[in-house]
JSON list of C-alpha atoms in Angstrom, two decimals:
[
{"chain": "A", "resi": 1, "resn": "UNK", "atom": "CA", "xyz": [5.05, -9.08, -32.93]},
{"chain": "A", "resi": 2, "resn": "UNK", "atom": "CA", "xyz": [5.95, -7.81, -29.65]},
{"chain": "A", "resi": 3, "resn": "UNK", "atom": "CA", "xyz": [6.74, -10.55, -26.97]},
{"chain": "A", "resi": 4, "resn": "UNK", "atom": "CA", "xyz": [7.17, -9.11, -23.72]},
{"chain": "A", "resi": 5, "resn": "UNK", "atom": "CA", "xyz": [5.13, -5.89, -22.65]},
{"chain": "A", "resi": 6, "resn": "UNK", "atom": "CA", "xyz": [7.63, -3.57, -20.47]},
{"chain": "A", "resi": 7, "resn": "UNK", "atom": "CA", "xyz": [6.41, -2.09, -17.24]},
{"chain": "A", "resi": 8, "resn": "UNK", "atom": "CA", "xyz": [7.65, 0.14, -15.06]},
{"chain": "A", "resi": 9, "resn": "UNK", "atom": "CA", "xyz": [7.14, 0.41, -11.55]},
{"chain": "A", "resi": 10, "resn": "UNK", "atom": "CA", "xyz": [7.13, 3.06, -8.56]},
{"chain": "A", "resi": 11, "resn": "UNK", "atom": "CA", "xyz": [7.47, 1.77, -5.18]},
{"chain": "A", "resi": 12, "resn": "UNK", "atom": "CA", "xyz": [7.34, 5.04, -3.12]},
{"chain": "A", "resi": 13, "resn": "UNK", "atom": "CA", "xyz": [7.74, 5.79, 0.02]},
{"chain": "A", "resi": 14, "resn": "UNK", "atom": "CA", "xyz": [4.70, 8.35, -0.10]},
{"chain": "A", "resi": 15, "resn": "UNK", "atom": "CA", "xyz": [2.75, 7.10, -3.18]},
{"chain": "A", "resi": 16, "resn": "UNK", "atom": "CA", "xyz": [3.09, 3.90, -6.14]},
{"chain": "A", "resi": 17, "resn": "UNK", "atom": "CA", "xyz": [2.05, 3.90, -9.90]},
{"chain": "A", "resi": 18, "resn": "UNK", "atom": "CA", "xyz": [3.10, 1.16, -12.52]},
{"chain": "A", "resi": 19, "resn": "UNK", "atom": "CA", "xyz": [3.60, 2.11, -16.14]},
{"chain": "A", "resi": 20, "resn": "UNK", "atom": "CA", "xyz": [3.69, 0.34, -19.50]},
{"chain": "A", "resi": 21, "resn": "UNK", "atom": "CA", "xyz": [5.34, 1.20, -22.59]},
{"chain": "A", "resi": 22, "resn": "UNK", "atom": "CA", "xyz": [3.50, 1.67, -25.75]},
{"chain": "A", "resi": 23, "resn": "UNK", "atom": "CA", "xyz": [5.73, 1.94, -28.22]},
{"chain": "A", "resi": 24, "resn": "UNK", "atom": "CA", "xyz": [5.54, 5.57, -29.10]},
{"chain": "A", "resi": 25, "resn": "UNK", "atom": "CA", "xyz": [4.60, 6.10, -25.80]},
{"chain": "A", "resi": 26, "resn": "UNK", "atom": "CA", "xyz": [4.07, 5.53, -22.33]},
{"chain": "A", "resi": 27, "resn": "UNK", "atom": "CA", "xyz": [0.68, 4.69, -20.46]},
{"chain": "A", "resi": 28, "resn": "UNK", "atom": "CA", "xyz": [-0.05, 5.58, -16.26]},
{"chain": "A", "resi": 29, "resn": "UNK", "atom": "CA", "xyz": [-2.14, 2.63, -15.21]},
{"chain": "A", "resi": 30, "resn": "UNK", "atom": "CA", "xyz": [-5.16, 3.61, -12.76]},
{"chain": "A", "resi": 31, "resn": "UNK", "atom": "CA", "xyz": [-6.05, 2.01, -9.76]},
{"chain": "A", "resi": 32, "resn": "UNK", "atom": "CA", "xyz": [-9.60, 1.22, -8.94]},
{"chain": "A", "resi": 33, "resn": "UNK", "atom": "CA", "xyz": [-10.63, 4.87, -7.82]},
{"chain": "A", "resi": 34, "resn": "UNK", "atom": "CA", "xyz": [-9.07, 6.11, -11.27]},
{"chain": "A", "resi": 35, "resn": "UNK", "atom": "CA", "xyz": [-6.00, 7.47, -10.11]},
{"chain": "A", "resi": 36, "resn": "UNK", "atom": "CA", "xyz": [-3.00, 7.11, -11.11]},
{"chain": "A", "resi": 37, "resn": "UNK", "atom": "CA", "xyz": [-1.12, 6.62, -8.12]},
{"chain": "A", "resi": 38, "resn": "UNK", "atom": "CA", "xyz": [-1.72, 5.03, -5.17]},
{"chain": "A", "resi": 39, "resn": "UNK", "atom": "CA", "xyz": [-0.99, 6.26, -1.59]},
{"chain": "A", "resi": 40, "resn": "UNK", "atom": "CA", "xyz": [1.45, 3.77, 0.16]},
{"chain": "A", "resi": 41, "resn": "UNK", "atom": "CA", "xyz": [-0.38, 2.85, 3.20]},
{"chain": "A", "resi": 42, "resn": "UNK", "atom": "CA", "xyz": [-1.78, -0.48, 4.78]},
{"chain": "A", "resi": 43, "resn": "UNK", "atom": "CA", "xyz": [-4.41, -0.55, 7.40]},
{"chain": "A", "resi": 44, "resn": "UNK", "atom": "CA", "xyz": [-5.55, -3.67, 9.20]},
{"chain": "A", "resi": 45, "resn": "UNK", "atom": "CA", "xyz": [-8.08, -4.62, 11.88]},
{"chain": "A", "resi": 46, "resn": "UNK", "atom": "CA", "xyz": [-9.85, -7.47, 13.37]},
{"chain": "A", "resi": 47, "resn": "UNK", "atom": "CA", "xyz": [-14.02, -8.27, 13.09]},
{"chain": "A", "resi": 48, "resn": "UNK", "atom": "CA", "xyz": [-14.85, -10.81, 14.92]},
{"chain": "A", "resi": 49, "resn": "UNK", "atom": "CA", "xyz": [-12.60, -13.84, 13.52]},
{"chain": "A", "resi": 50, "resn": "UNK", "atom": "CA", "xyz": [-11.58, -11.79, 10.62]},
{"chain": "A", "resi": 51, "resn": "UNK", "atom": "CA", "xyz": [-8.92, -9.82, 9.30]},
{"chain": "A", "resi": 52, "resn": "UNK", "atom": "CA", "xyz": [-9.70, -7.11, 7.40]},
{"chain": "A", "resi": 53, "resn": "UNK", "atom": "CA", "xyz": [-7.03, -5.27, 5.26]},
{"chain": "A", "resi": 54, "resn": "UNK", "atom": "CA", "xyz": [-7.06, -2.11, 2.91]},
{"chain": "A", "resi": 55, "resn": "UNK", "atom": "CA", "xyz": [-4.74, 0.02, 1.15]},
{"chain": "A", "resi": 56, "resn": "UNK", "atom": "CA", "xyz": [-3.98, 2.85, -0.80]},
{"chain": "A", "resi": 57, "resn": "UNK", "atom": "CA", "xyz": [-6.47, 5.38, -0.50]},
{"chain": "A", "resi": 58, "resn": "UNK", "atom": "CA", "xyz": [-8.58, 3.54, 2.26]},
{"chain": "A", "resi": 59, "resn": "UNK", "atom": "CA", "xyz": [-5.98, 2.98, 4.82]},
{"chain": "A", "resi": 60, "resn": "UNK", "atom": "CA", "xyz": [-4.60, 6.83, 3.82]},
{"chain": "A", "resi": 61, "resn": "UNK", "atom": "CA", "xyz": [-7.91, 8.36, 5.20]},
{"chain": "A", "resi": 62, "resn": "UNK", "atom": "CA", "xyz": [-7.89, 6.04, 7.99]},
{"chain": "A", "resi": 63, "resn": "UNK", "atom": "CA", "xyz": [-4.94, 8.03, 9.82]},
{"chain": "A", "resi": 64, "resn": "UNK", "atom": "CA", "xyz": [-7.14, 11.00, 10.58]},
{"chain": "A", "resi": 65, "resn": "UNK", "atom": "CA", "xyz": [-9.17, 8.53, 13.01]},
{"chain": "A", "resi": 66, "resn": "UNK", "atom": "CA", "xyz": [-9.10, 7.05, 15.85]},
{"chain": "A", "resi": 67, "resn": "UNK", "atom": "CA", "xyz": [-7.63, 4.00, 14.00]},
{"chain": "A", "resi": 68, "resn": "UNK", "atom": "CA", "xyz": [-4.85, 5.74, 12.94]},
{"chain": "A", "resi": 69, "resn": "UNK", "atom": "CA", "xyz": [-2.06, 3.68, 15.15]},
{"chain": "A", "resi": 70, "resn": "UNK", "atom": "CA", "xyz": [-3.39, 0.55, 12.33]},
{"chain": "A", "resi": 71, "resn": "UNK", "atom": "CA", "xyz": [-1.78, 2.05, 9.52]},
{"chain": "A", "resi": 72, "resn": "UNK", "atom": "CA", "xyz": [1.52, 1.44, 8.42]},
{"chain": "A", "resi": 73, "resn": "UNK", "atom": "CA", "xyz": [2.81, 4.09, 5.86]},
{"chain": "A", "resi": 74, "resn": "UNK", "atom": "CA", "xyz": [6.70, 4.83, 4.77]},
{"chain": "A", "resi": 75, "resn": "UNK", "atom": "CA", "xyz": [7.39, 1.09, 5.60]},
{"chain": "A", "resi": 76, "resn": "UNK", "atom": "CA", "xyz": [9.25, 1.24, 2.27]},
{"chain": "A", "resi": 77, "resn": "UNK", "atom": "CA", "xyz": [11.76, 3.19, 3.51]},
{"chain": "A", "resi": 78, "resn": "UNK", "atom": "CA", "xyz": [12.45, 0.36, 6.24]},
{"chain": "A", "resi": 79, "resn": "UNK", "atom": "CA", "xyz": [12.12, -2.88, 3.79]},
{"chain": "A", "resi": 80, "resn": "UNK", "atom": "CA", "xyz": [14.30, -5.81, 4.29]},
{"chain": "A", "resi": 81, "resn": "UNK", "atom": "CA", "xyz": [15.59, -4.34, 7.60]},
{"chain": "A", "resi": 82, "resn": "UNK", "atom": "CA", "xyz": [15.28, -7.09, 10.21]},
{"chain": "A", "resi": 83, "resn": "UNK", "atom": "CA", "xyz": [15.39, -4.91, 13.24]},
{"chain": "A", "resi": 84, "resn": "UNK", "atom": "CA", "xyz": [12.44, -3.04, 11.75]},
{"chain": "A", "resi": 85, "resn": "UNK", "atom": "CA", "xyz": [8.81, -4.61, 12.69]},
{"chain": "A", "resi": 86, "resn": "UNK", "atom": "CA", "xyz": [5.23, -3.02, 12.62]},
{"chain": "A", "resi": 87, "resn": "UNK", "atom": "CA", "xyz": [2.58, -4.09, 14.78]},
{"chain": "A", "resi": 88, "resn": "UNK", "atom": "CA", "xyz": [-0.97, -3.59, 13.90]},
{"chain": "A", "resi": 89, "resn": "UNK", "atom": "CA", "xyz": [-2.24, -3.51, 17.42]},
{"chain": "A", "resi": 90, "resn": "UNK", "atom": "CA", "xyz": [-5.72, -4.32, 16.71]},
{"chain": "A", "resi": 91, "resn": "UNK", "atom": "CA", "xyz": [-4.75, -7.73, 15.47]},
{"chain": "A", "resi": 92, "resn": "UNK", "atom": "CA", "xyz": [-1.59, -8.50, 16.93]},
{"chain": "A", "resi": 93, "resn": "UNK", "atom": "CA", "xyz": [0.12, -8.78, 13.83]},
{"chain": "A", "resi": 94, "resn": "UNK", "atom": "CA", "xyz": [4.11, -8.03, 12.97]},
{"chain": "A", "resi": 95, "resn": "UNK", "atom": "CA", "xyz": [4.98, -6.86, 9.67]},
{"chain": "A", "resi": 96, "resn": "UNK", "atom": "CA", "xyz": [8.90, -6.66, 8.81]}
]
């Protein structure tokens, strides 16, 4: 009996997909739109009193708008820098 199920992840700068390993082989998982990656982007905006967030795919196809300065994509490439920060202007929020 197998006690630990081994994953595999892909943080990328352009795109993310997680992997397990079944044994004899190895098995893409698929997002919610049944793909197997996921565009690395975040997109955030304020209605009314709320915050409203969406990645992946969603916050990808929001860049060809007028919405497009709310996305943060190839923040991965920046991680754990402190100088680095993204503001989502619509909501005033900093994201190191």
């Amino acid at each position: 009996m197998k006690l630990t199920i081994d994953t595999g992840i892909d943080l990328g700068t352009t795109n993310s997909a997680i992997a397990i390993d079944e044994g004899n082989k190895v098995e893409i998982i698929k997002n919610n739109q049944n793909s197997e990656f996921t565009p690395s982007a975040v997109y955030e905006t304020k209605v009314e009193n709320n915050i409203i967030k969406y990645v992946g795919d969603k916050a990808k196809n929001l860049l060809i708008t007028d919405d497009w300065k709310n996305v943060a994509t190839e923040f991965k490439l920046r991680m754990g820098m402190k100088e680095w920060i993204f503001e989502f202007p619509l909501t005033g929020n900093r994201k190191t």
